[in-house]
Amino acid sequence: MERAVNESVSTGTLNDQEEGLAELLRETRARAAAMLGADYGEVALIGPTTSGLSAVAAGLDWHAGDEVLIYQDDFPVNVYPWLALESRGVKVRRLQTPALGQITPEFVAEQLTDQTRLVALASCHFVSGWRIDHDAIGRLLRERGVLF
């Protein structure tokens, strides 16, 4: 163990642990692209969820008056990147539900407007454990041209 740590520190790499990593990443991107029906160049592998959400929030072409619908009591990682868009004129609206985390397609549909451009919801509420119906919400939003 001591030898491996010293070697890693002295060379700045993990040596044999790095071998094949680049190929594994290429293969993972290719498989993800095939699964999603996307081109290889459209798939990016990003580290933590925070980085991915921040990249999406900052990377879309937002216009003043666009709306993002979030769940206020969602995990903070899925709230703050969207709130940061308010400085660019994007209106961030909070999804209202009758009980903590109980997000249904009906509640989402009722709160969409013509300006809603994106809906950001976690798959499972981190406190209540409520799991959203991704398929139904996704179909609803796809029909209306809203990103999800």
Coordinates of N, CA and C in Angstrom, one line a residue, residues 38 65 136:
A38 N -29.1 9.2 -29.6 CA -28.4 10.4 -29.8 C -27.1 10.1 -30.6
G65 N -38.5 36.4 -19.4 CA -39.9 35.9 -19.4 C -40.0 34.4 -19.5
A136 N -45.3 9.6 -17.3 CA -46.5 10.4 -17.6 C -46.1 11.9 -17.6

